[in-house]
Tab-separated table of C-alpha atoms in Angstrom:
chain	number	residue	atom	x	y	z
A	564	UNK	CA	10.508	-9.321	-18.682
A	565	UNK	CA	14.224	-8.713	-18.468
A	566	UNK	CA	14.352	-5.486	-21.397
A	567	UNK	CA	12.294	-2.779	-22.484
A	568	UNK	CA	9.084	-2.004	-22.309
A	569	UNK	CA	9.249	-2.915	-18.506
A	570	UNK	CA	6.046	-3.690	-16.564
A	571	UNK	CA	5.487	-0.579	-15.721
A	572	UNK	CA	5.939	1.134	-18.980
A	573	UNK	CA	3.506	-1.922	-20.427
A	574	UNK	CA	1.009	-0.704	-17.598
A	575	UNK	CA	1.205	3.068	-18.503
A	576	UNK	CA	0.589	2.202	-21.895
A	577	UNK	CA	-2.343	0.284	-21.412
A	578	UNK	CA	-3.594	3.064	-18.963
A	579	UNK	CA	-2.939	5.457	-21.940
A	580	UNK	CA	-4.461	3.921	-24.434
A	581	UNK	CA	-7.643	3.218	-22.655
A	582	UNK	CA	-7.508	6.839	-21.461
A	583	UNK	CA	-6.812	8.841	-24.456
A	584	UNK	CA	-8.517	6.357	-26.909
A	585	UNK	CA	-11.299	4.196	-25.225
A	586	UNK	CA	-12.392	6.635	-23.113
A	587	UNK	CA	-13.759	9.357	-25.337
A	588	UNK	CA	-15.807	6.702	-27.134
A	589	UNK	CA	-17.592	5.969	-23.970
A	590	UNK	CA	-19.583	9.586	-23.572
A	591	UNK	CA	-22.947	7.590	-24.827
A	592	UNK	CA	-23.053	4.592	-22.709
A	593	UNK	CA	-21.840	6.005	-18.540
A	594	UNK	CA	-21.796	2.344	-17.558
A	595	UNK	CA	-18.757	1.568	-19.748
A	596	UNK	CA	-17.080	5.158	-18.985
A	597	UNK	CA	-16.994	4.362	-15.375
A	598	UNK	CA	-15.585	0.828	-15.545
A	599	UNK	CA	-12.864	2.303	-18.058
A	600	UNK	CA	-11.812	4.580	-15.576
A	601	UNK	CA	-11.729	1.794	-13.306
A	602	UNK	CA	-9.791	0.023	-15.346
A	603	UNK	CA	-7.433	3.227	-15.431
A	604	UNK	CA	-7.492	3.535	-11.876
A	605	UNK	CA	-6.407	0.209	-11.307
A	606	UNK	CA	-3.561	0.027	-13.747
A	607	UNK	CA	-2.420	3.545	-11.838
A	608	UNK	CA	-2.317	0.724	-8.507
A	609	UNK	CA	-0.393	-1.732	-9.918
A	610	UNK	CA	2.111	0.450	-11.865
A	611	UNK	CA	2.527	2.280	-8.390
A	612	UNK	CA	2.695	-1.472	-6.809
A	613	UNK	CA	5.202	-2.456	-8.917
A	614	UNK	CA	8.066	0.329	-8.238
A	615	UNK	CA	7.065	1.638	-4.796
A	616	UNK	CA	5.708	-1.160	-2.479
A	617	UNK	CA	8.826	-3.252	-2.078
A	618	UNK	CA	10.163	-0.055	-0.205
A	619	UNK	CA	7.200	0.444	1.982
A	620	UNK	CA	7.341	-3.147	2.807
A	621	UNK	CA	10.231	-3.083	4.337
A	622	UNK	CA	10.140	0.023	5.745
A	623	UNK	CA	7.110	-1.617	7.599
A	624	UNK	CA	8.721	-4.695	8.462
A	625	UNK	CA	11.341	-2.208	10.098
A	626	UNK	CA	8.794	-0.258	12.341
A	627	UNK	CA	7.188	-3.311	12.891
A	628	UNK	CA	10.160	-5.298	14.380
A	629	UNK	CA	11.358	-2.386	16.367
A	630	UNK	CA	7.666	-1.913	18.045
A	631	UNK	CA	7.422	-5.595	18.923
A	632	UNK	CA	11.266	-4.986	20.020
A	633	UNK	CA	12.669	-7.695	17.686
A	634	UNK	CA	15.647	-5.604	15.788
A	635	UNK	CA	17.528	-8.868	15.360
A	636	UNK	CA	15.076	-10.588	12.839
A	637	UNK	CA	15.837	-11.107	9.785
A	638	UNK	CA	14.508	-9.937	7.065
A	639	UNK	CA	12.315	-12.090	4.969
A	640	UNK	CA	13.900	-13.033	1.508
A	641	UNK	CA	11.463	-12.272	-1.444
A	642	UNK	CA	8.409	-10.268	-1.636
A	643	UNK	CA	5.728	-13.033	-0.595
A	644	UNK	CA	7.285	-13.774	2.290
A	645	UNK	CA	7.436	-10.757	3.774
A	646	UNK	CA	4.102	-9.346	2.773
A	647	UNK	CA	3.336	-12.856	5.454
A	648	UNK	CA	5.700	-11.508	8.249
A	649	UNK	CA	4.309	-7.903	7.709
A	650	UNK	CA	0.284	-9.861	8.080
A	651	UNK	CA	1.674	-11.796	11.247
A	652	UNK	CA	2.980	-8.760	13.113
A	653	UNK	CA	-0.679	-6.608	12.260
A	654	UNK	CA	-2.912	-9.704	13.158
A	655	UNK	CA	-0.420	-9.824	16.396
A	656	UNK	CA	-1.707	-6.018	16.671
A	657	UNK	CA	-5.059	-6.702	16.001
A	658	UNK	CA	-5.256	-9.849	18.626
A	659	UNK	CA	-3.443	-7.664	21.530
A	660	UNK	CA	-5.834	-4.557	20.486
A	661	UNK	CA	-8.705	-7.071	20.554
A	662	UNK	CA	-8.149	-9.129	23.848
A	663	UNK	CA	-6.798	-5.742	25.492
A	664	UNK	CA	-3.074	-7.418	25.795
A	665	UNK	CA	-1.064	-4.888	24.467
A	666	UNK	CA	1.885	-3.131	26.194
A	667	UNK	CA	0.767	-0.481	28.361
A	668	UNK	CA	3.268	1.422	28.631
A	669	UNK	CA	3.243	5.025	26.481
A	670	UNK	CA	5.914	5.003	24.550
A	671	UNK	CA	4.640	1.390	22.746
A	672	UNK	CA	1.006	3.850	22.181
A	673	UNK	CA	2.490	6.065	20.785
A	674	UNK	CA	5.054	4.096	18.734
A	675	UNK	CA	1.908	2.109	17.808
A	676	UNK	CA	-0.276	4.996	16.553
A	677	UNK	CA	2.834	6.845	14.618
A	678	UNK	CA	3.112	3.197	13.023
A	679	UNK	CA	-0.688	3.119	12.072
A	680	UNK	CA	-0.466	6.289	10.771
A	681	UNK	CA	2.744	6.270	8.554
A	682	UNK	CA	1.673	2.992	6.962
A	683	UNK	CA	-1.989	4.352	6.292
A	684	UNK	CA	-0.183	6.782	4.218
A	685	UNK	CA	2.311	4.660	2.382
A	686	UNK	CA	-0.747	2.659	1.597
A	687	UNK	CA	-2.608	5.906	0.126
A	688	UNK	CA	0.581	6.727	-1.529
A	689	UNK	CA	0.032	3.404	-3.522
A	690	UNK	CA	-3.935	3.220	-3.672
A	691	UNK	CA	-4.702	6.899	-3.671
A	692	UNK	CA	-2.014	9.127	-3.828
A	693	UNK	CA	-4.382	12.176	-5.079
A	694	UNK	CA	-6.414	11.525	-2.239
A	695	UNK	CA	-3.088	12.211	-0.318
A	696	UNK	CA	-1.985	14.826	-1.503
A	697	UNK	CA	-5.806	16.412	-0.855
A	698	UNK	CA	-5.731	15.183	2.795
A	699	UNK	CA	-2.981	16.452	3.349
A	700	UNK	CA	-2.533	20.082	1.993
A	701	UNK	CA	-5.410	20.814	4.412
């Protein structure tokens, strides 16, 4: 949509209604109270997806290119495209990890396991971000 409500704010209703409204009627039957707050936790994912992942992405795609030492590529254009380059670069990972092929040297480890864990978290942030914010005020 181009005005108001935006996605999100059509997500966040939906969310609300089915929390505030729905949900109470569900106390008799549990089956139907946990897929409502399912349904809630999934509108919470896309709502979250729809404002905060375009960042992440492509603050992936940066530590990505700058681990595999390729600062000069460009960027992909839209979203879809570089949700691909960001799957190419971790199967790349995942192949060199695999076939024990990947850079020996320290500073690529460690640049490797700071990337790992940075995007693990902007993925909770999106997913789970109560989960998070548990893990990590321990």
């Amino acid at each position: 949509m181009q005005d108001r409500p935006t996605d999100r704010e059509l997500i966040e209703a939906v969310a609300q209604f089915v929390s505030e409204e729905l949900l109470p009627l569900t106390a008799e039957n549990p089956r139907l109270r946990f897929r409502s707050l399912i349904a809630i936790n999934v509108l919470g994912i896309v709502a979250r997806e729809l404002t905060e992942s375009e960042p992440l992405m492509r603050a992936e795609w940066q530590r990505l290119v700058t681990l595999f030492e390729q600062p000069d590529l460009e960027v992909p254009g839209s979203s879809g495209e570089l949700r691909a380059a960001i799957e190419s670069f971790n199967r790349e990972i995942c192949r060199q990890l695999r076939h024990d092929t990947q850079p020996e040297s320290e500073e690529w480890q460690t640049k490797l396991v700071e990337h790992l864990q940075t995007t693990v978290r902007e993925k909770l942030q999106i997913a789970n971000p109560r989960f998070l914010e548990r893990e990590m005020s321990k």
